[in-house]
Amino acid sequence: MKNVLPFNHNPKMKSYPFYSDYLGVLEAYGINVMPILYRYYFTLYYTPKIHQIGFRNFNKLQKLFDIEYFSLDNIKPLDFMKNKLNNNQYVEIVLNRKHFSSSKNDFFHNFLIYGYDDEKESFFGCGFFKNDKGFMNYDKFDLSYSDFLNSLPKNGEKTAFENNIMNNHVFSLPNKLKIKNCNKKYIICQILAYYLAMPPIFFNISVYRRYIYVLKKHTNQKLDLRNFVTLYEHKQIIYSYLCDNLELSQLTKKYKTDVLNKMYVALLLAIQFNLTRKVKILNKIIDLFSYLYKKERNILNKVVLVLLNRK
């Protein structure tokens, strides 16, 4: 028997699985996800203890689905997986990546399983895998039943996902999916809250300045590339809304291209720094972030003035 549920392997956000896995399902069913992104993913946060940049409402996508958490105790894993998939439920499960990737060490992470094929004796899934440059790519994979069983945590083995929202669960689209549209007044308030944020607040545009402060004190440890991917995705969300929904393409088009290009260069430099640990590369990233901070404040200030003067 074979059953493969709809899934888009190239969702609009791929910085973390709690975006990509759920967006991949929504987009596969032809659902317009942009209103969700506009409503919930304008707000950035910075966590000093772990130097992490993320979206404040990171768990909002998960709340759109019907969720059931499960334990591996007292179940037959293969039968359980196939039964859930046959019931149109996607399976999010924590596995030891060592058994089906280039990783040689034990490394537990969550993966999405969206199908199976008994003839090939394989599951079909999607998740994050490290490439030769140290970057985590979001990619599809086939997982043999034997490798799947070997990759399950042993009895009592800790995975560090025990209290994580992405711990073992199944999810499915509800009968009536409620997606709230956001009006222009709401977005204007979001923009104002975003660009008026000042240090020491760890939210929104002040994230740039907080991260610059961290980078200036950075040693030779690797940079977390997810921070750069998150910022790039954030720029895409903001500027696509300004151009497409607020009818400000003439004002924002050149800024959008410039900001996205600069942010992409910053990501490439971060990859280069992780490979070489050269201070001059780190300084280039700091200069880029300073530029982006000023540029973004400038354009959003103009946007707000235009919107406030509209009748």
PDB file of C-alpha atoms in Angstrom:
ATOM      1  CA  MET A   1       0.000   0.000   0.000  1.00  0.00           C
ATOM      2  CA  LYS A   2       1.069   3.598  -0.603  1.00  0.00           C
ATOM      3  CA  ASN A   3      -0.250   6.886   0.747  1.00  0.00           C
ATOM      4  CA  VAL A   4       1.353  10.298   0.261  1.00  0.00           C
ATOM      5  CA  LEU A   5      -0.336  13.386   1.707  1.00  0.00           C
ATOM      6  CA  PRO A   6      -0.054  16.753  -0.079  1.00  0.00           C
ATOM      7  CA  PHE A   7       3.031  18.734   0.885  1.00  0.00           C
ATOM      8  CA  ASN A   8       4.966  21.690  -0.564  1.00  0.00           C
ATOM      9  CA  HIS A   9       8.726  21.172  -0.104  1.00  0.00           C
ATOM     10  CA  ASN A  10       9.524  24.836  -0.713  1.00  0.00           C
ATOM     11  CA  PRO A  11       7.347  26.829   1.720  1.00  0.00           C
ATOM     12  CA  LYS A  12       7.598  30.598   2.131  1.00  0.00           C
ATOM     13  CA  MET A  13       9.499  30.333   5.430  1.00  0.00           C
ATOM     14  CA  LYS A  14      12.255  27.811   6.104  1.00  0.00           C
ATOM     15  CA  SER A  15      14.189  29.119   9.094  1.00  0.00           C
ATOM     16  CA  TYR A  16      12.591  26.722  11.601  1.00  0.00           C
ATOM     17  CA  PRO A  17      10.403  23.591  11.324  1.00  0.00           C
ATOM     18  CA  PHE A  18       7.538  25.230  13.244  1.00  0.00           C
ATOM     19  CA  TYR A  19       7.161  27.467  10.172  1.00  0.00           C
ATOM     20  CA  SER A  20       8.185  25.255   7.262  1.00  0.00           C
ATOM     21  CA  ASP A  21       6.349  22.060   8.238  1.00  0.00           C
ATOM     22  CA  TYR A  22       2.978  23.767   8.760  1.00  0.00           C
ATOM     23  CA  LEU A  23       3.301  26.193   5.854  1.00  0.00           C
ATOM     24  CA  GLY A  24       4.234  23.283   3.587  1.00  0.00           C
ATOM     25  CA  VAL A  25       0.878  21.666   4.368  1.00  0.00           C
ATOM     26  CA  LEU A  26      -1.179  24.864   4.046  1.00  0.00           C
ATOM     27  CA  GLU A  27       0.434  25.794   0.729  1.00  0.00           C
ATOM     28  CA  ALA A  28       0.001  22.253  -0.635  1.00  0.00           C
ATOM     29  CA  TYR A  29      -3.760  22.662  -0.214  1.00  0.00           C
ATOM     30  CA  GLY A  30      -3.703  25.955  -2.118  1.00  0.00           C
ATOM     31  CA  ILE A  31      -4.293  28.128   0.951  1.00  0.00           C
ATOM     32  CA  ASN A  32      -3.040  31.710   0.693  1.00  0.00           C
ATOM     33  CA  VAL A  33      -0.706  31.971   3.698  1.00  0.00           C
ATOM     34  CA  MET A  34       0.304  35.609   3.237  1.00  0.00           C
ATOM     35  CA  PRO A  35      -2.478  37.024   5.481  1.00  0.00           C
ATOM     36  CA  ILE A  36      -1.171  34.732   8.256  1.00  0.00           C
ATOM     37  CA  LEU A  37       2.398  35.952   7.767  1.00  0.00           C
ATOM     38  CA  TYR A  38       1.334  39.602   7.654  1.00  0.00           C
ATOM     39  CA  ARG A  39      -0.711  39.264  10.832  1.00  0.00           C
ATOM     40  CA  TYR A  40       1.709  37.307  12.989  1.00  0.00           C
ATOM     41  CA  TYR A  41       5.237  37.684  11.653  1.00  0.00           C
ATOM     42  CA  PHE A  42       5.928  41.398  11.647  1.00  0.00           C
ATOM     43  CA  THR A  43       7.285  41.239  15.200  1.00  0.00           C
ATOM     44  CA  LEU A  44      10.866  40.114  15.804  1.00  0.00           C
ATOM     45  CA  TYR A  45      12.491  39.279  19.122  1.00  0.00           C
ATOM     46  CA  TYR A  46      16.046  38.770  20.316  1.00  0.00           C
ATOM     47  CA  THR A  47      16.922  36.355  23.140  1.00  0.00           C
ATOM     48  CA  PRO A  48      20.227  37.472  24.748  1.00  0.00           C
ATOM     49  CA  LYS A  49      21.012  34.224  26.585  1.00  0.00           C
ATOM     50  CA  ILE A  50      21.162  32.161  23.403  1.00  0.00           C
ATOM     51  CA  HIS A  51      21.740  35.024  20.921  1.00  0.00           C
ATOM     52  CA  GLN A  52      18.700  34.009  18.922  1.00  0.00           C
ATOM     53  CA  ILE A  53      16.608  36.147  16.579  1.00  0.00           C
ATOM     54  CA  GLY A  54      13.119  34.891  15.855  1.00  0.00           C
ATOM     55  CA  PHE A  55       9.497  35.801  15.251  1.00  0.00           C
ATOM     56  CA  ARG A  56       7.659  36.608  18.441  1.00  0.00           C
ATOM     57  CA  ASN A  57       4.506  34.691  17.461  1.00  0.00           C
ATOM     58  CA  PHE A  58       6.422  31.584  16.427  1.00  0.00           C
ATOM     59  CA  ASN A  59       3.699  29.160  17.588  1.00  0.00           C
ATOM     60  CA  LYS A  60       0.749  30.736  15.743  1.00  0.00           C
ATOM     61  CA  LEU A  61       0.947  28.436  12.719  1.00  0.00           C
ATOM     62  CA  GLN A  62       0.700  25.337  14.865  1.00  0.00           C
ATOM     63  CA  LYS A  63      -2.475  26.659  16.486  1.00  0.00           C
ATOM     64  CA  LEU A  64      -4.254  26.643  13.126  1.00  0.00           C
ATOM     65  CA  PHE A  65      -4.201  22.824  13.103  1.00  0.00           C
ATOM     66  CA  ASP A  66      -5.807  20.054  15.105  1.00  0.00           C
ATOM     67  CA  ILE A  67      -2.916  18.696  17.214  1.00  0.00           C
ATOM     68  CA  GLU A  68      -2.514  15.418  19.089  1.00  0.00           C
ATOM     69  CA  TYR A  69       0.708  14.725  20.989  1.00  0.00           C
ATOM     70  CA  PHE A  70       1.714  11.099  21.345  1.00  0.00           C
ATOM     71  CA  SER A  71       4.173   8.870  23.191  1.00  0.00           C
ATOM     72  CA  LEU A  72       6.171   6.026  21.663  1.00  0.00           C
ATOM     73  CA  ASP A  73       5.449   3.857  24.680  1.00  0.00           C
ATOM     74  CA  ASN A  74       3.309   0.774  24.073  1.00  0.00           C
ATOM     75  CA  ILE A  75       2.758   1.316  20.340  1.00  0.00           C
ATOM     76  CA  LYS A  76       3.895  -0.468  17.205  1.00  0.00           C
ATOM     77  CA  PRO A  77       5.726   2.391  15.462  1.00  0.00           C
ATOM     78  CA  LEU A  78       5.263   1.282  11.842  1.00  0.00           C
ATOM     79  CA  ASP A  79       1.562   0.523  12.237  1.00  0.00           C
ATOM     80  CA  PHE A  80       1.020   3.705  14.205  1.00  0.00           C
ATOM     81  CA  MET A  81       2.662   5.884  11.537  1.00  0.00           C
ATOM     82  CA  LYS A  82       0.742   4.325   8.663  1.00  0.00           C
ATOM     83  CA  ASN A  83      -2.584   4.465  10.495  1.00  0.00           C
ATOM     84  CA  LYS A  84      -2.163   8.171  11.197  1.00  0.00           C
ATOM     85  CA  LEU A  85      -1.159   8.930   7.600  1.00  0.00           C
ATOM     86  CA  ASN A  86      -4.128   6.911   6.330  1.00  0.00           C
ATOM     87  CA  ASN A  87      -6.268   9.122   8.564  1.00  0.00           C
ATOM     88  CA  ASN A  88      -4.903  12.230   6.744  1.00  0.00           C
ATOM     89  CA  GLN A  89      -2.780  13.192   9.737  1.00  0.00           C
ATOM     90  CA  TYR A  90       0.779  14.403   9.291  1.00  0.00           C
ATOM     91  CA  VAL A  91       3.317  13.035  11.763  1.00  0.00           C
ATOM     92  CA  GLU A  92       5.918  15.209  13.467  1.00  0.00           C
ATOM     93  CA  ILE A  93       8.423  12.903  15.153  1.00  0.00           C
ATOM     94  CA  VAL A  94      11.805  13.232  16.876  1.00  0.00           C
ATOM     95  CA  LEU A  95      14.445  10.964  15.320  1.00  0.00           C
ATOM     96  CA  ASN A  96      18.174  10.372  15.655  1.00  0.00           C
ATOM     97  CA  ARG A  97      19.592  11.895  12.475  1.00  0.00           C
ATOM     98  CA  LYS A  98      22.725   9.752  12.761  1.00  0.00           C
ATOM     99  CA  HIS A  99      20.918   6.787  11.194  1.00  0.00           C
ATOM    100  CA  PHE A 100      19.872   8.467   7.944  1.00  0.00           C
ATOM    101  CA  SER A 101      22.240  11.370   7.261  1.00  0.00           C
ATOM    102  CA  SER A 102      25.939  12.186   7.079  1.00  0.00           C
ATOM    103  CA  SER A 103      25.991  12.908  10.823  1.00  0.00           C
ATOM    104  CA  LYS A 104      28.233  10.461  12.681  1.00  0.00           C
ATOM    105  CA  ASN A 105      27.120  11.476  16.159  1.00  0.00           C
ATOM    106  CA  ASP A 106      23.812  11.087  17.949  1.00  0.00           C
ATOM    107  CA  PHE A 107      21.686  14.086  17.066  1.00  0.00           C
ATOM    108  CA  PHE A 108      17.972  14.153  17.751  1.00  0.00           C
ATOM    109  CA  HIS A 109      15.723  16.491  15.805  1.00  0.00           C
ATOM    110  CA  ASN A 110      12.102  16.666  14.735  1.00  0.00           C
ATOM    111  CA  PHE A 111      11.092  15.612  11.235  1.00  0.00           C
ATOM    112  CA  LEU A 112       7.854  15.704   9.300  1.00  0.00           C
ATOM    113  CA  ILE A 113       6.554  12.454   7.810  1.00  0.00           C
ATOM    114  CA  TYR A 114       3.845  12.908   5.179  1.00  0.00           C
ATOM    115  CA  GLY A 115       3.708   9.568   3.357  1.00  0.00           C
ATOM    116  CA  TYR A 116       4.788   5.948   3.009  1.00  0.00           C
ATOM    117  CA  ASP A 117       5.233   3.232   0.381  1.00  0.00           C
ATOM    118  CA  ASP A 118       5.087  -0.414   1.458  1.00  0.00           C
ATOM    119  CA  GLU A 119       6.587  -1.627  -1.805  1.00  0.00           C
ATOM    120  CA  LYS A 120       9.700   0.498  -1.210  1.00  0.00           C
ATOM    121  CA  GLU A 121       9.411  -0.025   2.557  1.00  0.00           C
ATOM    122  CA  SER A 122       9.986   3.683   3.072  1.00  0.00           C
ATOM    123  CA  PHE A 123       8.502   6.780   4.646  1.00  0.00           C
ATOM    124  CA  PHE A 124       8.575  10.156   2.887  1.00  0.00           C
ATOM    125  CA  GLY A 125       9.504  13.176   4.933  1.00  0.00           C
ATOM    126  CA  CYS A 126      10.986  16.634   5.086  1.00  0.00           C
ATOM    127  CA  GLY A 127      13.452  18.209   7.502  1.00  0.00           C
ATOM    128  CA  PHE A 128      16.733  19.976   8.068  1.00  0.00           C
ATOM    129  CA  PHE A 129      20.079  18.534   6.994  1.00  0.00           C
ATOM    130  CA  LYS A 130      23.504  20.156   7.175  1.00  0.00           C
ATOM    131  CA  ASN A 131      25.363  20.652   3.881  1.00  0.00           C
ATOM    132  CA  ASP A 132      29.136  20.768   3.374  1.00  0.00           C
ATOM    133  CA  LYS A 133      29.211  24.505   4.213  1.00  0.00           C
ATOM    134  CA  GLY A 134      27.506  24.017   7.531  1.00  0.00           C
ATOM    135  CA  PHE A 135      24.181  25.433   6.369  1.00  0.00           C
ATOM    136  CA  MET A 136      20.974  23.647   7.359  1.00  0.00           C
ATOM    137  CA  ASN A 137      18.940  22.950   4.220  1.00  0.00           C
ATOM    138  CA  TYR A 138      15.255  22.141   4.403  1.00  0.00           C
ATOM    139  CA  ASP A 139      14.866  19.145   2.124  1.00  0.00           C
ATOM    140  CA  LYS A 140      12.733  16.078   1.422  1.00  0.00           C
ATOM    141  CA  PHE A 141      14.012  12.580   2.142  1.00  0.00           C
ATOM    142  CA  ASP A 142      13.093   8.905   1.917  1.00  0.00           C
ATOM    143  CA  LEU A 143      13.525   6.913   5.126  1.00  0.00           C
ATOM    144  CA  SER A 144      13.532   3.125   5.025  1.00  0.00           C
ATOM    145  CA  TYR A 145      11.430   1.362   7.618  1.00  0.00           C
ATOM    146  CA  SER A 146      14.563  -0.216   9.117  1.00  0.00           C
ATOM    147  CA  ASP A 147      16.379   3.131   9.423  1.00  0.00           C
ATOM    148  CA  PHE A 148      13.234   4.638  10.899  1.00  0.00           C
ATOM    149  CA  LEU A 149      13.100   2.025  13.622  1.00  0.00           C
ATOM    150  CA  ASN A 150      16.814   2.420  14.353  1.00  0.00           C
ATOM    151  CA  SER A 151      16.471   6.210  14.599  1.00  0.00           C
ATOM    152  CA  LEU A 152      13.775   6.106  17.281  1.00  0.00           C
ATOM    153  CA  PRO A 153      15.013   6.978  20.780  1.00  0.00           C
ATOM    154  CA  LYS A 154      15.584   3.949  22.964  1.00  0.00           C
ATOM    155  CA  ASN A 155      13.554   3.423  26.137  1.00  0.00           C
ATOM    156  CA  GLY A 156      14.313   6.253  28.548  1.00  0.00           C
ATOM    157  CA  GLU A 157      16.696   7.997  26.120  1.00  0.00           C
ATOM    158  CA  LYS A 158      16.485  11.804  26.332  1.00  0.00           C
ATOM    159  CA  THR A 159      16.112  13.814  23.113  1.00  0.00           C
ATOM    160  CA  ALA A 160      15.958  17.397  24.511  1.00  0.00           C
ATOM    161  CA  PHE A 161      12.558  17.743  22.810  1.00  0.00           C
ATOM    162  CA  GLU A 162      10.521  16.529  25.778  1.00  0.00           C
ATOM    163  CA  ASN A 163       9.123  20.035  26.509  1.00  0.00           C
ATOM    164  CA  ASN A 164       9.370  21.387  22.968  1.00  0.00           C
ATOM    165  CA  ILE A 165       6.271  22.300  20.933  1.00  0.00           C
ATOM    166  CA  MET A 166       7.728  20.201  18.093  1.00  0.00           C
ATOM    167  CA  ASN A 167       7.906  17.029  20.169  1.00  0.00           C
ATOM    168  CA  ASN A 168       6.065  13.972  18.820  1.00  0.00           C
ATOM    169  CA  HIS A 169       2.611  14.894  17.541  1.00  0.00           C
ATOM    170  CA  VAL A 170       0.225  14.399  14.656  1.00  0.00           C
ATOM    171  CA  PHE A 171      -1.642  17.266  13.051  1.00  0.00           C
ATOM    172  CA  SER A 172      -4.322  17.824  10.439  1.00  0.00           C
ATOM    173  CA  LEU A 173      -6.306  20.647   8.901  1.00  0.00           C
ATOM    174  CA  PRO A 174      -9.517  21.407  10.799  1.00  0.00           C
ATOM    175  CA  ASN A 175     -12.865  21.157   9.012  1.00  0.00           C
ATOM    176  CA  LYS A 176     -13.134  24.940   9.057  1.00  0.00           C
ATOM    177  CA  LEU A 177      -9.804  26.756   8.903  1.00  0.00           C
ATOM    178  CA  LYS A 178     -10.068  30.252  10.368  1.00  0.00           C
ATOM    179  CA  ILE A 179      -7.621  32.758   8.886  1.00  0.00           C
ATOM    180  CA  LYS A 180      -8.091  36.353   9.947  1.00  0.00           C
ATOM    181  CA  ASN A 181      -7.356  39.041   7.402  1.00  0.00           C
ATOM    182  CA  CYS A 182      -5.551  42.097   8.709  1.00  0.00           C
ATOM    183  CA  ASN A 183      -6.779  45.534   7.726  1.00  0.00           C
ATOM    184  CA  LYS A 184      -4.538  48.456   6.857  1.00  0.00           C
ATOM    185  CA  LYS A 185      -5.034  50.136  10.237  1.00  0.00           C
ATOM    186  CA  TYR A 186      -3.729  47.011  11.977  1.00  0.00           C
ATOM    187  CA  ILE A 187      -0.667  46.893   9.733  1.00  0.00           C
ATOM    188  CA  ILE A 188       0.077  50.592  10.204  1.00  0.00           C
ATOM    189  CA  CYS A 189       0.130  49.967  13.959  1.00  0.00           C
ATOM    190  CA  GLN A 190       2.420  46.969  13.387  1.00  0.00           C
ATOM    191  CA  ILE A 191       4.815  49.061  11.302  1.00  0.00           C
ATOM    192  CA  LEU A 192       4.875  51.852  13.871  1.00  0.00           C
ATOM    193  CA  ALA A 193       5.540  49.386  16.681  1.00  0.00           C
ATOM    194  CA  TYR A 194       8.272  47.796  14.569  1.00  0.00           C
ATOM    195  CA  TYR A 195      10.355  50.776  13.559  1.00  0.00           C
ATOM    196  CA  LEU A 196       9.893  52.910  16.686  1.00  0.00           C
ATOM    197  CA  ALA A 197      11.370  50.209  18.935  1.00  0.00           C
ATOM    198  CA  MET A 198      14.543  51.431  20.635  1.00  0.00           C
ATOM    199  CA  PRO A 199      17.218  49.746  22.786  1.00  0.00           C
ATOM    200  CA  PRO A 200      17.281  48.241  25.353  1.00  0.00           C
ATOM    201  CA  ILE A 201      14.001  46.687  24.104  1.00  0.00           C
ATOM    202  CA  PHE A 202      14.802  43.379  22.434  1.00  0.00           C
ATOM    203  CA  PHE A 203      12.048  43.574  19.834  1.00  0.00           C
ATOM    204  CA  ASN A 204      11.606  44.612  16.221  1.00  0.00           C
ATOM    205  CA  ILE A 205      14.078  46.955  14.555  1.00  0.00           C
ATOM    206  CA  SER A 206      16.147  47.259  17.739  1.00  0.00           C
ATOM    207  CA  VAL A 207      17.128  43.627  17.098  1.00  0.00           C
ATOM    208  CA  TYR A 208      19.676  44.942  14.575  1.00  0.00           C
ATOM    209  CA  ARG A 209      21.412  47.119  17.156  1.00  0.00           C
ATOM    210  CA  ARG A 210      21.347  44.434  19.835  1.00  0.00           C
ATOM    211  CA  TYR A 211      22.867  41.923  17.438  1.00  0.00           C
ATOM    212  CA  ILE A 212      25.499  44.428  16.294  1.00  0.00           C
ATOM    213  CA  TYR A 213      26.474  44.810  19.958  1.00  0.00           C
ATOM    214  CA  VAL A 214      26.829  41.023  20.222  1.00  0.00           C
ATOM    215  CA  LEU A 215      28.820  40.740  16.989  1.00  0.00           C
ATOM    216  CA  LYS A 216      31.314  43.363  18.144  1.00  0.00           C
ATOM    217  CA  LYS A 217      32.115  41.157  21.142  1.00  0.00           C
ATOM    218  CA  HIS A 218      32.019  37.930  19.145  1.00  0.00           C
ATOM    219  CA  THR A 219      34.921  35.498  19.400  1.00  0.00           C
ATOM    220  CA  ASN A 220      35.673  32.730  16.929  1.00  0.00           C
ATOM    221  CA  GLN A 221      32.531  30.699  17.596  1.00  0.00           C
ATOM    222  CA  LYS A 222      30.234  29.917  14.680  1.00  0.00           C
ATOM    223  CA  LEU A 223      27.397  32.325  13.967  1.00  0.00           C
ATOM    224  CA  ASP A 224      23.856  30.959  14.096  1.00  0.00           C
ATOM    225  CA  LEU A 225      22.837  31.107  10.433  1.00  0.00           C
ATOM    226  CA  ARG A 226      19.163  30.802  11.352  1.00  0.00           C
ATOM    227  CA  ASN A 227      19.293  34.393  12.630  1.00  0.00           C
ATOM    228  CA  PHE A 228      20.233  35.586   9.161  1.00  0.00           C
ATOM    229  CA  VAL A 229      17.605  33.433   7.438  1.00  0.00           C
ATOM    230  CA  THR A 230      14.965  34.749   9.855  1.00  0.00           C
ATOM    231  CA  LEU A 231      15.880  38.359   9.091  1.00  0.00           C
ATOM    232  CA  TYR A 232      15.788  37.664   5.358  1.00  0.00           C
ATOM    233  CA  GLU A 233      12.332  36.097   5.647  1.00  0.00           C
ATOM    234  CA  HIS A 234      11.185  39.037   7.734  1.00  0.00           C
ATOM    235  CA  LYS A 235      12.252  41.476   5.002  1.00  0.00           C
ATOM    236  CA  GLN A 236      10.328  39.455   2.423  1.00  0.00           C
ATOM    237  CA  ILE A 237       7.160  39.578   4.531  1.00  0.00           C
ATOM    238  CA  ILE A 238       7.332  43.301   5.285  1.00  0.00           C
ATOM    239  CA  TYR A 239       8.194  44.514   1.804  1.00  0.00           C
ATOM    240  CA  SER A 240       5.818  42.202  -0.023  1.00  0.00           C
ATOM    241  CA  TYR A 241       3.009  43.611   2.122  1.00  0.00           C
ATOM    242  CA  LEU A 242       4.058  47.206   1.505  1.00  0.00           C
ATOM    243  CA  CYS A 243       4.268  46.621  -2.236  1.00  0.00           C
ATOM    244  CA  ASP A 244       1.319  44.317  -2.808  1.00  0.00           C
ATOM    245  CA  ASN A 245      -1.268  45.279  -0.205  1.00  0.00           C
ATOM    246  CA  LEU A 246      -0.626  48.890   0.734  1.00  0.00           C
ATOM    247  CA  GLU A 247      -0.050  49.900  -2.886  1.00  0.00           C
ATOM    248  CA  LEU A 248       3.329  51.456  -2.146  1.00  0.00           C
ATOM    249  CA  SER A 249       5.362  49.659  -4.815  1.00  0.00           C
ATOM    250  CA  GLN A 250       6.580  52.907  -6.340  1.00  0.00           C
ATOM    251  CA  LEU A 251       7.929  54.071  -2.992  1.00  0.00           C
ATOM    252  CA  THR A 252       9.311  50.756  -1.726  1.00  0.00           C
ATOM    253  CA  LYS A 253      10.391  48.789  -4.802  1.00  0.00           C
ATOM    254  CA  LYS A 254      14.016  49.956  -4.904  1.00  0.00           C
ATOM    255  CA  TYR A 255      14.317  49.671  -1.123  1.00  0.00           C
ATOM    256  CA  LYS A 256      12.957  46.127  -1.218  1.00  0.00           C
ATOM    257  CA  THR A 257      15.563  45.045  -3.769  1.00  0.00           C
ATOM    258  CA  ASP A 258      18.380  46.782  -1.905  1.00  0.00           C
ATOM    259  CA  VAL A 259      17.446  45.488   1.557  1.00  0.00           C
ATOM    260  CA  LEU A 260      16.886  41.903   0.417  1.00  0.00           C
ATOM    261  CA  ASN A 261      20.157  41.878  -1.537  1.00  0.00           C
ATOM    262  CA  LYS A 262      22.097  43.258   1.438  1.00  0.00           C
ATOM    263  CA  MET A 263      20.497  40.766   3.804  1.00  0.00           C
ATOM    264  CA  TYR A 264      21.360  37.912   1.457  1.00  0.00           C
ATOM    265  CA  VAL A 265      24.969  39.139   1.291  1.00  0.00           C
ATOM    266  CA  ALA A 266      25.026  39.186   5.114  1.00  0.00           C
ATOM    267  CA  LEU A 267      23.914  35.526   5.109  1.00  0.00           C
ATOM    268  CA  LEU A 268      26.655  34.587   2.634  1.00  0.00           C
ATOM    269  CA  LEU A 269      29.224  36.433   4.754  1.00  0.00           C
ATOM    270  CA  ALA A 270      28.027  34.577   7.866  1.00  0.00           C
ATOM    271  CA  ILE A 271      28.564  31.259   6.062  1.00  0.00           C
ATOM    272  CA  GLN A 272      32.012  32.457   5.001  1.00  0.00           C
ATOM    273  CA  PHE A 273      32.863  33.520   8.553  1.00  0.00           C
ATOM    274  CA  ASN A 274      31.877  30.109   9.921  1.00  0.00           C
ATOM    275  CA  LEU A 275      34.270  28.505   7.458  1.00  0.00           C
ATOM    276  CA  THR A 276      37.214  30.891   7.973  1.00  0.00           C
ATOM    277  CA  ARG A 277      36.632  32.739  11.316  1.00  0.00           C
ATOM    278  CA  LYS A 278      38.208  35.881   9.846  1.00  0.00           C
ATOM    279  CA  VAL A 279      37.546  39.077  11.799  1.00  0.00           C
ATOM    280  CA  LYS A 280      37.384  41.233   8.651  1.00  0.00           C
ATOM    281  CA  ILE A 281      34.359  39.225   7.479  1.00  0.00           C
ATOM    282  CA  LEU A 282      32.653  39.768  10.838  1.00  0.00           C
ATOM    283  CA  ASN A 283      33.295  43.518  10.482  1.00  0.00           C
ATOM    284  CA  LYS A 284      31.627  43.482   7.074  1.00  0.00           C
ATOM    285  CA  ILE A 285      28.541  41.891   8.615  1.00  0.00           C
ATOM    286  CA  ILE A 286      28.476  44.582  11.327  1.00  0.00           C
ATOM    287  CA  ASP A 287      28.709  47.316   8.673  1.00  0.00           C
ATOM    288  CA  LEU A 288      25.877  45.710   6.707  1.00  0.00           C
ATOM    289  CA  PHE A 289      23.636  45.483   9.766  1.00  0.00           C
ATOM    290  CA  SER A 290      24.308  49.149  10.595  1.00  0.00           C
ATOM    291  CA  TYR A 291      23.375  50.062   7.027  1.00  0.00           C
ATOM    292  CA  LEU A 292      20.201  47.948   7.124  1.00  0.00           C
ATOM    293  CA  TYR A 293      19.124  49.461  10.432  1.00  0.00           C
ATOM    294  CA  LYS A 294      19.355  53.008   9.071  1.00  0.00           C
ATOM    295  CA  LYS A 295      17.870  52.106   5.709  1.00  0.00           C
ATOM    296  CA  GLU A 296      14.893  50.334   7.168  1.00  0.00           C
ATOM    297  CA  ARG A 297      14.107  53.118   9.614  1.00  0.00           C
ATOM    298  CA  ASN A 298      14.256  55.598   6.763  1.00  0.00           C
ATOM    299  CA  ILE A 299      11.894  53.758   4.417  1.00  0.00           C
ATOM    300  CA  LEU A 300       9.395  52.795   7.126  1.00  0.00           C
ATOM    301  CA  ASN A 301       9.303  56.375   8.361  1.00  0.00           C
ATOM    302  CA  LYS A 302       8.374  57.472   4.832  1.00  0.00           C
ATOM    303  CA  VAL A 303       5.779  54.715   4.555  1.00  0.00           C
ATOM    304  CA  VAL A 304       4.054  55.728   7.788  1.00  0.00           C
ATOM    305  CA  LEU A 305       3.969  59.401   6.757  1.00  0.00           C
ATOM    306  CA  VAL A 306       2.382  58.498   3.428  1.00  0.00           C
ATOM    307  CA  LEU A 307      -0.195  56.224   5.054  1.00  0.00           C
ATOM    308  CA  LEU A 308      -1.121  58.737   7.765  1.00  0.00           C
ATOM    309  CA  ASN A 309      -1.689  61.432   5.130  1.00  0.00           C
ATOM    310  CA  ARG A 310      -4.005  59.227   3.099  1.00  0.00           C
ATOM    311  CA  LYS A 311      -7.705  59.928   3.353  1.00  0.00           C
TER     312      LYS A 311
END
